[in-house]
C-alpha cells in the first residue's frame, strides 16, 4: 500500500519548478523531437541546429547552457560531476558496484536539492527575496515525526536524468586521445538524426535514453525501475558500458588498426551519488526493502509495545504500511515483527543484496553460527592450537595447546568449524576455529582468493552449443571457398570495398606476418622439409585442434550389479555379498562418484536388470537389511544414502530424512570418504531447512558449511543443496563475510550451470564477477576467476548481443587447460557481431571488429602448431581485409594460407594458390597472379580436372588482360568457356561470356560486347535465382547498360540500369544499390537529362547514405539535390531546395567541413533571395563570410564576398546592396 506521504510526494513531483522552467525555456526555441521528452534548441531564426562555426552557428548544447542556465557546465568528461577539467573523482569512476548512500547522507543530498529547487523556483516566479521553507530532511534527522517531509525531500531531490560521460583514452599513456574523441563525437552527431541504434543499445544496458549531447560527450539517461538501476550499475562495474560504446562509436578503420585498438579504451563516468539517490527513491516508492538498524538512532527509538527491539546493525525487512513515522519491520535474526522508525533505517547498500534477500527468503531467522570478518583472507596450510580441546563427538578432533593442525581444504575466517588433520596423531576431524590461530597458514595462490586452481577449469567449460568445437566448425565454414569450381567476374567481388584506399596505420597490424610479394618466395618457404611436421610419431607433428583443446579423461570400468528379485535369492546372503563388499570400503574410490553425483547416474551405470525404480528400491532395502545383519557399517551408510536420494527424487522428503538420519547415527568414522560425509550433511540440512526444523538445522549447520564450502572440488549430489547454499549466502551477507560470500556464490553458480538453469544463474555470475574484480582483488592485475566466458554465453542465450560481445572482448584467455581459448573468443565475437548487424554470419560478412581477435587466435594456433586451424584463420583474415578494402592485408594472409596449405596436401595448396592469385588480381597486380596461374596450369597437365582447369584459365585471362595481352586473354576466356560447356556448368559459361563482353567493351568493341553480355544475361535468366547469382547478373547488366549507351541506345541502357537496381533492392544489398543509383544519377543528369528522374534517384541516394551512416556522402548528395530542386523553379521546389541546403549545412558543420559549410550558408542566402525573404539574405551571407574568416581562409572569404554581390547585382531587387560586398 502506498502511504499518504508517498502520494503527496508523487503529486508534488508533477509541479516541480525546475522541470517546468526547463520546459518553458525549451518551448521558447523549438518543437519537441520525435522521441518523447528529448528536445533540441536551435540557433536563432531559421538557422539549422548543431551549428558550431561562428557566433551564428552556436551548438545546441551551448545555446541550452547560455539561454536556459539550467544545463550542467561541461569542462571535460567529469564536468558537472567533479567540477574540474580532466579531473577524476572517486564518485565518477566505477571501481566497485554502485553503493547506496547512508540514510543521513541521503537526507543531506535531499536538503541540498531542495535548496537548489527553491532558488530556481523563486527566480522563475520573480520572488527573489522569498524566505526558504524549513528543511524537511533536517527535521527528519532531528527526529521529526513527519515522515512525509522526508520522502518529499527525497522526491524533490530525485534527479530525473543521469549524465553518462565518455572519453577515449590511451591505455599506455592514460591520456585523452583527442583525435579518436573527435571521431566518436562526429559519429554521435551522425546518430542524432536516427537514434534507434543508440536507444536499442541503452535498452539492452537497462537504461532509457533521454537524449545525446555530442558536444559535451555525454548521454542523458533515466531509469524507472529498481531492476534497471541494478542491471545498469552492474554493467558499469563490469566494464560493459564502455565496451558497448566502443562497438557503437568506432568505425572499421579503428578495428582494423590492431595496435591502436589494443591501446585504446572508452572510459565512462557517472555521478554515482546521483545514481544511488535514484535507486533509493525507487526503493522508497516500492516501500519494501531490507535495511540495518542505524547506530545512534535505534536506541532512542526503541520505545512502545509495538516497536521492534533491534540490535546494532541488525538486518531487518521493512514495509511501508501507511504509518507517517514508522514502517513495519521484521528482524532476520529473530523473525519478530514490529514498527520501526524511519529515521533508524539504513538501507542495505547493494542492489543485488536487496534482490537476493527478497527472492530467496527462508522460514526462520539467521542462525548466528557464522560471524563477519574484516580483511582476513581464506588460507590453507598448517595452523596452531591455542587451547586444549577434547572432541564432544566422534567427528571432532581432539588436540592440545600448541599442536600443529593441517587444514584439509580451506580455512575460512568466520566459520565455526573446518576439517583438519592432527600432525602428531594423523587423525582427521572437525576443528573449532575459536581454538586455533591461522597466523602460520598461507593464503591461496596468486589470483585465487576463494578457490583452488583445479576448480577453475570445470566451471569455465561452456556447453557444447557455445563451446570450442562449435566455433571451430563455424570458422571452418567461414573459410570455405568455391574458387576452384566457380569462375570469377573480372574485378568483381560482391562484398569487397575495392574503391576504398586504407591508410598506412590500418595495415600496420598486418606487419606481424611477413608480406610475401612473389610466388617464388612462397615456394621457397614451403620447400623446407616437412617430414618432422608430418611424421605421426614425431613430437613436433602438427597437432589437430582436438589434441590441443580437449582434455583426455581417465577411463575406468565401474562395477555393475544385476538385480535379481527372485524370492529364493532375496534370502541368500551370498547374492548380496558382491554389492556389500563393494559398498563397505572404508575410503572413497572413483567408482563411488556415480553413486553420489547430481544426475543419478548409478541408475544406469551401477545397477541393471530392474524394470522400474520401485524394484531397485526393494533391492536396496534388502541389501540394507543384510548390511545391518553383517554389521557392514560403510555399506549400511551408503545404502541409506542411496535410498534417501531416491526418496528425494520422488519428493518424499520425510522418508529421505529418516534414511539420512539413520546413516548419520551409525556413521562413526566417516572422514575416509569425505564426499559421502559432505553429501549426507548437506542433504539432511536441506531437508531440515525445507521442513522448517530450525533447531535441528542450526545444530547441523556449522559442520555442514565446513564440508560444503571448505573442501575444494565439492561434487553436488542433489539440487536441494541450493537451498543450503542460499541460506549460507544469506548469512554471509548479513554478517559481511565477503570471502565466504564469494566462495558460496561460486558454488551456487557451479550448481546452477550443472543444472542448466541459465536464467537463474546469471545474477549470481554477475555478482561473483563483481566480487572478484572489485572487493576481493582491487589492487591486483589477476582475478580469482574470470567468469566472462560464462557471462558471454549466458548473455548470448538471453539475446543481449551488445553485452555478450562486450563480455567476450573483455575476456583474456588464461592458458589454463580446458578453459576457453582465443579460438573460442574469435568465433564467439564473429557470431555475435553478425547478430548486431542483423544477419547470419556468412563468408560475405566478416566484421572488422573481429580483426584483433582473429589474429590472437592465429597466434595461439601457431604456438600449438595446429596447421589446419592456422590456414583457416589466414583465409578468414584475407577475406576480411578484402571486404574492407585493405588489399595489402588480403594478399598477405592469402600468401600465408598458401604456405600452410603446402604442409597439408595438394588439394589445399591448389585452392589457396588460386585464392592468392585472385587477391593479386583484385589488388591490380596481374604479373604475380599470372605467374601463379601458369604454374597451376602446369600442375594440372595430364589430369582430368576440367572445372579446375577452366577456373585457372579464367583467372589467367583476367591477369593477361591486366598485362595488356588482349589476344591471349581472349584465347584463355574461350578455353574457360569451352571447359564450362564441356561440364555443362551454365553459371561458369555465363561468367566467361560476361568477361569476354567486358574485354570487348574495354577496347571499344561495343557491338561485340553487347552480343556476349546478352548471351550471359540469358544464361543467368535460366539459372535458379540466388543472391550470389543475381548479384553477378547485376554486374553484367551494368556492363550491358554501358555498352548500349555507347551505341546510343538510351532506352535499353536505362532499362538495364533499372533492372540492376531492382535485383539489388530484392536482396537488400545496400552497397550495390549505392553504386547503381550513382550510375542512374549520372545517366539522368548527364547522359539522358531528366530533371524529375534525377531528383528521384538523388533522394534514394540520400536514403542509402543514411543507411550506411556516411554523413559526408549524405551532405554532398543533399547539396546536389538542392541544386536540382532549385532548377525546377517553383516556390515549393525552392522550399525543398532550402531544406536540403540546411540539412547539408548541419552535416558540414558537424563534420567541421569549413569550405562546404560556408558554401551552404551562401546557398541558403541565395535561396532566401529567390523566395523574396530579403530580411534573412544578408544574415546568411554574413554567416558564410564569418565562417571563412574564423578559420582565416581569406581567399574563400573574398570569393564569398564576390558571389554574394553577384546575387544582388544579377537579381531584380536591391541591386545597390551588391556594392558593399564588392567593396569589401
PDB file of C-alpha atoms in Angstrom, residues 270-427:
ATOM      1  CA  UNK A 270      28.696   8.829 -13.949  1.00  0.00           C
ATOM      2  CA  UNK A 271      27.788  10.574 -10.740  1.00  0.00           C
ATOM      3  CA  UNK A 272      27.364   7.540  -8.507  1.00  0.00           C
ATOM      4  CA  UNK A 273      25.800   9.579  -5.712  1.00  0.00           C
ATOM      5  CA  UNK A 274      23.059  10.676  -8.065  1.00  0.00           C
ATOM      6  CA  UNK A 275      22.573   7.137  -9.367  1.00  0.00           C
ATOM      7  CA  UNK A 276      22.378   5.909  -5.776  1.00  0.00           C
ATOM      8  CA  UNK A 277      19.793   8.556  -4.971  1.00  0.00           C
ATOM      9  CA  UNK A 278      17.708   7.423  -7.943  1.00  0.00           C
ATOM     10  CA  UNK A 279      17.835   3.874  -6.638  1.00  0.00           C
ATOM     11  CA  UNK A 280      16.938   4.918  -3.110  1.00  0.00           C
ATOM     12  CA  UNK A 281      13.977   6.917  -4.353  1.00  0.00           C
ATOM     13  CA  UNK A 282      12.697   3.935  -6.312  1.00  0.00           C
ATOM     14  CA  UNK A 283      13.266   1.778  -3.233  1.00  0.00           C
ATOM     15  CA  UNK A 284      11.169   4.136  -1.156  1.00  0.00           C
ATOM     16  CA  UNK A 285       8.496   4.210  -3.812  1.00  0.00           C
ATOM     17  CA  UNK A 286       8.249   0.427  -3.685  1.00  0.00           C
ATOM     18  CA  UNK A 287       8.134   0.587   0.124  1.00  0.00           C
ATOM     19  CA  UNK A 288       9.511  -2.928   0.621  1.00  0.00           C
ATOM     20  CA  UNK A 289      13.232  -3.392   1.221  1.00  0.00           C
ATOM     21  CA  UNK A 290      15.959  -4.605   3.582  1.00  0.00           C
ATOM     22  CA  UNK A 291      17.786  -2.318   5.961  1.00  0.00           C
ATOM     23  CA  UNK A 292      20.021  -2.224   9.012  1.00  0.00           C
ATOM     24  CA  UNK A 293      19.396  -0.544  12.329  1.00  0.00           C
ATOM     25  CA  UNK A 294      21.253   2.767  12.192  1.00  0.00           C
ATOM     26  CA  UNK A 295      23.734   3.256  15.071  1.00  0.00           C
ATOM     27  CA  UNK A 296      22.906   6.170  17.330  1.00  0.00           C
ATOM     28  CA  UNK A 297      19.233   6.240  16.360  1.00  0.00           C
ATOM     29  CA  UNK A 298      17.814   2.815  17.069  1.00  0.00           C
ATOM     30  CA  UNK A 299      18.461   3.001  20.809  1.00  0.00           C
ATOM     31  CA  UNK A 300      16.458   6.219  21.176  1.00  0.00           C
ATOM     32  CA  UNK A 301      13.561   4.930  19.150  1.00  0.00           C
ATOM     33  CA  UNK A 302      13.032   1.541  20.796  1.00  0.00           C
ATOM     34  CA  UNK A 303      10.033   2.527  22.844  1.00  0.00           C
ATOM     35  CA  UNK A 304       6.446   1.391  22.896  1.00  0.00           C
ATOM     36  CA  UNK A 305       4.837  -2.024  22.861  1.00  0.00           C
ATOM     37  CA  UNK A 306       4.602  -2.238  19.086  1.00  0.00           C
ATOM     38  CA  UNK A 307       8.181  -1.192  18.421  1.00  0.00           C
ATOM     39  CA  UNK A 308      10.596  -3.820  17.211  1.00  0.00           C
ATOM     40  CA  UNK A 309      13.520  -4.414  19.553  1.00  0.00           C
ATOM     41  CA  UNK A 310      16.699  -4.082  17.488  1.00  0.00           C
ATOM     42  CA  UNK A 311      20.401  -4.683  17.886  1.00  0.00           C
ATOM     43  CA  UNK A 312      23.106  -2.551  16.329  1.00  0.00           C
ATOM     44  CA  UNK A 313      23.386  -3.164  12.566  1.00  0.00           C
ATOM     45  CA  UNK A 314      20.716  -5.824  12.776  1.00  0.00           C
ATOM     46  CA  UNK A 315      19.253  -6.825   9.408  1.00  0.00           C
ATOM     47  CA  UNK A 316      15.547  -6.056   9.077  1.00  0.00           C
ATOM     48  CA  UNK A 317      12.941  -6.352   6.330  1.00  0.00           C
ATOM     49  CA  UNK A 318      10.804  -3.208   6.269  1.00  0.00           C
ATOM     50  CA  UNK A 319       7.499  -2.412   4.585  1.00  0.00           C
ATOM     51  CA  UNK A 320       5.552   0.798   4.268  1.00  0.00           C
ATOM     52  CA  UNK A 321       2.185   0.162   5.911  1.00  0.00           C
ATOM     53  CA  UNK A 322       0.861   3.707   5.774  1.00  0.00           C
ATOM     54  CA  UNK A 323       2.181   4.987   9.074  1.00  0.00           C
ATOM     55  CA  UNK A 324       3.565   8.528   8.990  1.00  0.00           C
ATOM     56  CA  UNK A 325       6.717   7.986  11.014  1.00  0.00           C
ATOM     57  CA  UNK A 326       7.121   4.239  11.352  1.00  0.00           C
ATOM     58  CA  UNK A 327       7.186   1.287   8.981  1.00  0.00           C
ATOM     59  CA  UNK A 328       6.626  -2.367   9.707  1.00  0.00           C
ATOM     60  CA  UNK A 329       9.830  -4.338  10.180  1.00  0.00           C
ATOM     61  CA  UNK A 330      10.773  -7.980  10.589  1.00  0.00           C
ATOM     62  CA  UNK A 331      14.081  -8.975  12.154  1.00  0.00           C
ATOM     63  CA  UNK A 332      16.023 -11.526  10.105  1.00  0.00           C
ATOM     64  CA  UNK A 333      17.767 -12.571  13.324  1.00  0.00           C
ATOM     65  CA  UNK A 334      14.729 -13.365  15.456  1.00  0.00           C
ATOM     66  CA  UNK A 335      11.854 -13.383  12.973  1.00  0.00           C
ATOM     67  CA  UNK A 336       9.934 -10.944  15.213  1.00  0.00           C
ATOM     68  CA  UNK A 337       7.777  -8.198  13.704  1.00  0.00           C
ATOM     69  CA  UNK A 338       7.063  -4.669  14.875  1.00  0.00           C
ATOM     70  CA  UNK A 339       7.168  -0.997  13.931  1.00  0.00           C
ATOM     71  CA  UNK A 340      10.480   0.623  13.054  1.00  0.00           C
ATOM     72  CA  UNK A 341      11.104   4.388  12.973  1.00  0.00           C
ATOM     73  CA  UNK A 342      12.018   5.609   9.500  1.00  0.00           C
ATOM     74  CA  UNK A 343      14.952   7.555  10.906  1.00  0.00           C
ATOM     75  CA  UNK A 344      16.510   4.325  12.179  1.00  0.00           C
ATOM     76  CA  UNK A 345      16.695   2.789   8.699  1.00  0.00           C
ATOM     77  CA  UNK A 346      19.956   2.362   6.824  1.00  0.00           C
ATOM     78  CA  UNK A 347      19.094   0.570   3.529  1.00  0.00           C
ATOM     79  CA  UNK A 348      21.403  -2.281   2.527  1.00  0.00           C
ATOM     80  CA  UNK A 349      23.796  -0.699   0.068  1.00  0.00           C
ATOM     81  CA  UNK A 350      23.980  -3.101  -2.880  1.00  0.00           C
ATOM     82  CA  UNK A 351      21.053  -3.805  -5.208  1.00  0.00           C
ATOM     83  CA  UNK A 352      22.000  -7.487  -5.565  1.00  0.00           C
ATOM     84  CA  UNK A 353      21.536  -7.950  -1.816  1.00  0.00           C
ATOM     85  CA  UNK A 354      18.074  -6.415  -1.920  1.00  0.00           C
ATOM     86  CA  UNK A 355      17.077  -8.679  -4.826  1.00  0.00           C
ATOM     87  CA  UNK A 356      18.580 -11.803  -3.286  1.00  0.00           C
ATOM     88  CA  UNK A 357      17.144 -11.332   0.206  1.00  0.00           C
ATOM     89  CA  UNK A 358      13.707 -10.665  -1.257  1.00  0.00           C
ATOM     90  CA  UNK A 359      13.665 -13.579  -3.702  1.00  0.00           C
ATOM     91  CA  UNK A 360      15.379 -16.246  -1.571  1.00  0.00           C
ATOM     92  CA  UNK A 361      13.661 -15.930   1.785  1.00  0.00           C
ATOM     93  CA  UNK A 362      13.725 -18.676   4.436  1.00  0.00           C
ATOM     94  CA  UNK A 363      11.212 -19.644   7.049  1.00  0.00           C
ATOM     95  CA  UNK A 364      13.343 -18.743  10.081  1.00  0.00           C
ATOM     96  CA  UNK A 365      15.970 -16.261  11.120  1.00  0.00           C
ATOM     97  CA  UNK A 366      19.720 -16.084  10.980  1.00  0.00           C
ATOM     98  CA  UNK A 367      21.497 -18.799  12.989  1.00  0.00           C
ATOM     99  CA  UNK A 368      24.427 -16.681  14.228  1.00  0.00           C
ATOM    100  CA  UNK A 369      26.705 -19.660  13.531  1.00  0.00           C
ATOM    101  CA  UNK A 370      28.723 -17.538  11.087  1.00  0.00           C
ATOM    102  CA  UNK A 371      30.500 -14.322  12.000  1.00  0.00           C
ATOM    103  CA  UNK A 372      31.753 -11.442   9.912  1.00  0.00           C
ATOM    104  CA  UNK A 373      35.364 -10.688   9.015  1.00  0.00           C
ATOM    105  CA  UNK A 374      37.341  -7.593   8.227  1.00  0.00           C
ATOM    106  CA  UNK A 375      40.335  -8.145   5.994  1.00  0.00           C
ATOM    107  CA  UNK A 376      41.213 -11.760   6.868  1.00  0.00           C
ATOM    108  CA  UNK A 377      41.609 -13.879   3.713  1.00  0.00           C
ATOM    109  CA  UNK A 378      40.885 -17.540   3.092  1.00  0.00           C
ATOM    110  CA  UNK A 379      44.029 -19.528   3.911  1.00  0.00           C
ATOM    111  CA  UNK A 380      45.429 -23.049   3.729  1.00  0.00           C
ATOM    112  CA  UNK A 381      48.350 -24.970   5.230  1.00  0.00           C
ATOM    113  CA  UNK A 382      49.050 -25.520   8.928  1.00  0.00           C
ATOM    114  CA  UNK A 383      47.737 -23.694  11.953  1.00  0.00           C
ATOM    115  CA  UNK A 384      48.478 -23.857  15.684  1.00  0.00           C
ATOM    116  CA  UNK A 385      46.121 -24.768  18.528  1.00  0.00           C
ATOM    117  CA  UNK A 386      45.790 -22.003  21.115  1.00  0.00           C
ATOM    118  CA  UNK A 387      43.896 -24.104  23.723  1.00  0.00           C
ATOM    119  CA  UNK A 388      43.301 -27.715  24.694  1.00  0.00           C
ATOM    120  CA  UNK A 389      40.198 -29.288  23.175  1.00  0.00           C
ATOM    121  CA  UNK A 390      38.509 -32.656  23.605  1.00  0.00           C
ATOM    122  CA  UNK A 391      36.058 -33.535  20.869  1.00  0.00           C
ATOM    123  CA  UNK A 392      32.453 -33.914  22.011  1.00  0.00           C
ATOM    124  CA  UNK A 393      31.605 -36.347  19.190  1.00  0.00           C
ATOM    125  CA  UNK A 394      33.428 -38.921  17.085  1.00  0.00           C
ATOM    126  CA  UNK A 395      33.804 -36.472  14.177  1.00  0.00           C
ATOM    127  CA  UNK A 396      35.520 -33.739  16.256  1.00  0.00           C
ATOM    128  CA  UNK A 397      39.306 -33.646  16.506  1.00  0.00           C
ATOM    129  CA  UNK A 398      40.949 -33.619  19.947  1.00  0.00           C
ATOM    130  CA  UNK A 399      44.173 -31.683  20.369  1.00  0.00           C
ATOM    131  CA  UNK A 400      46.367 -29.898  22.920  1.00  0.00           C
ATOM    132  CA  UNK A 401      47.584 -26.353  23.049  1.00  0.00           C
ATOM    133  CA  UNK A 402      50.488 -25.818  20.684  1.00  0.00           C
ATOM    134  CA  UNK A 403      49.622 -28.781  18.435  1.00  0.00           C
ATOM    135  CA  UNK A 404      50.114 -28.279  14.735  1.00  0.00           C
ATOM    136  CA  UNK A 405      46.993 -28.970  12.674  1.00  0.00           C
ATOM    137  CA  UNK A 406      46.935 -29.268   8.906  1.00  0.00           C
ATOM    138  CA  UNK A 407      43.946 -27.615   7.239  1.00  0.00           C
ATOM    139  CA  UNK A 408      42.225 -30.002   4.834  1.00  0.00           C
ATOM    140  CA  UNK A 409      40.955 -27.720   2.110  1.00  0.00           C
ATOM    141  CA  UNK A 410      40.423 -24.125   3.224  1.00  0.00           C
ATOM    142  CA  UNK A 411      40.265 -22.209   6.477  1.00  0.00           C
ATOM    143  CA  UNK A 412      37.586 -19.544   6.017  1.00  0.00           C
ATOM    144  CA  UNK A 413      37.520 -16.891   8.756  1.00  0.00           C
ATOM    145  CA  UNK A 414      34.103 -16.504  10.342  1.00  0.00           C
ATOM    146  CA  UNK A 415      33.092 -20.163  10.117  1.00  0.00           C
ATOM    147  CA  UNK A 416      32.789 -22.124  13.378  1.00  0.00           C
ATOM    148  CA  UNK A 417      34.473 -25.290  12.016  1.00  0.00           C
ATOM    149  CA  UNK A 418      36.960 -26.533   9.475  1.00  0.00           C
ATOM    150  CA  UNK A 419      38.269 -30.010   8.635  1.00  0.00           C
ATOM    151  CA  UNK A 420      41.778 -30.634   9.921  1.00  0.00           C
ATOM    152  CA  UNK A 421      44.365 -33.359  10.448  1.00  0.00           C
ATOM    153  CA  UNK A 422      46.479 -33.593  13.577  1.00  0.00           C
ATOM    154  CA  UNK A 423      50.148 -33.700  12.601  1.00  0.00           C
ATOM    155  CA  UNK A 424      51.036 -35.690  15.713  1.00  0.00           C
ATOM    156  CA  UNK A 425      48.316 -38.350  15.597  1.00  0.00           C
ATOM    157  CA  UNK A 426      47.238 -38.303  11.959  1.00  0.00           C
ATOM    158  CA  UNK A 427      43.579 -38.178  12.997  1.00  0.00           C
TER     159      UNK A 427
END
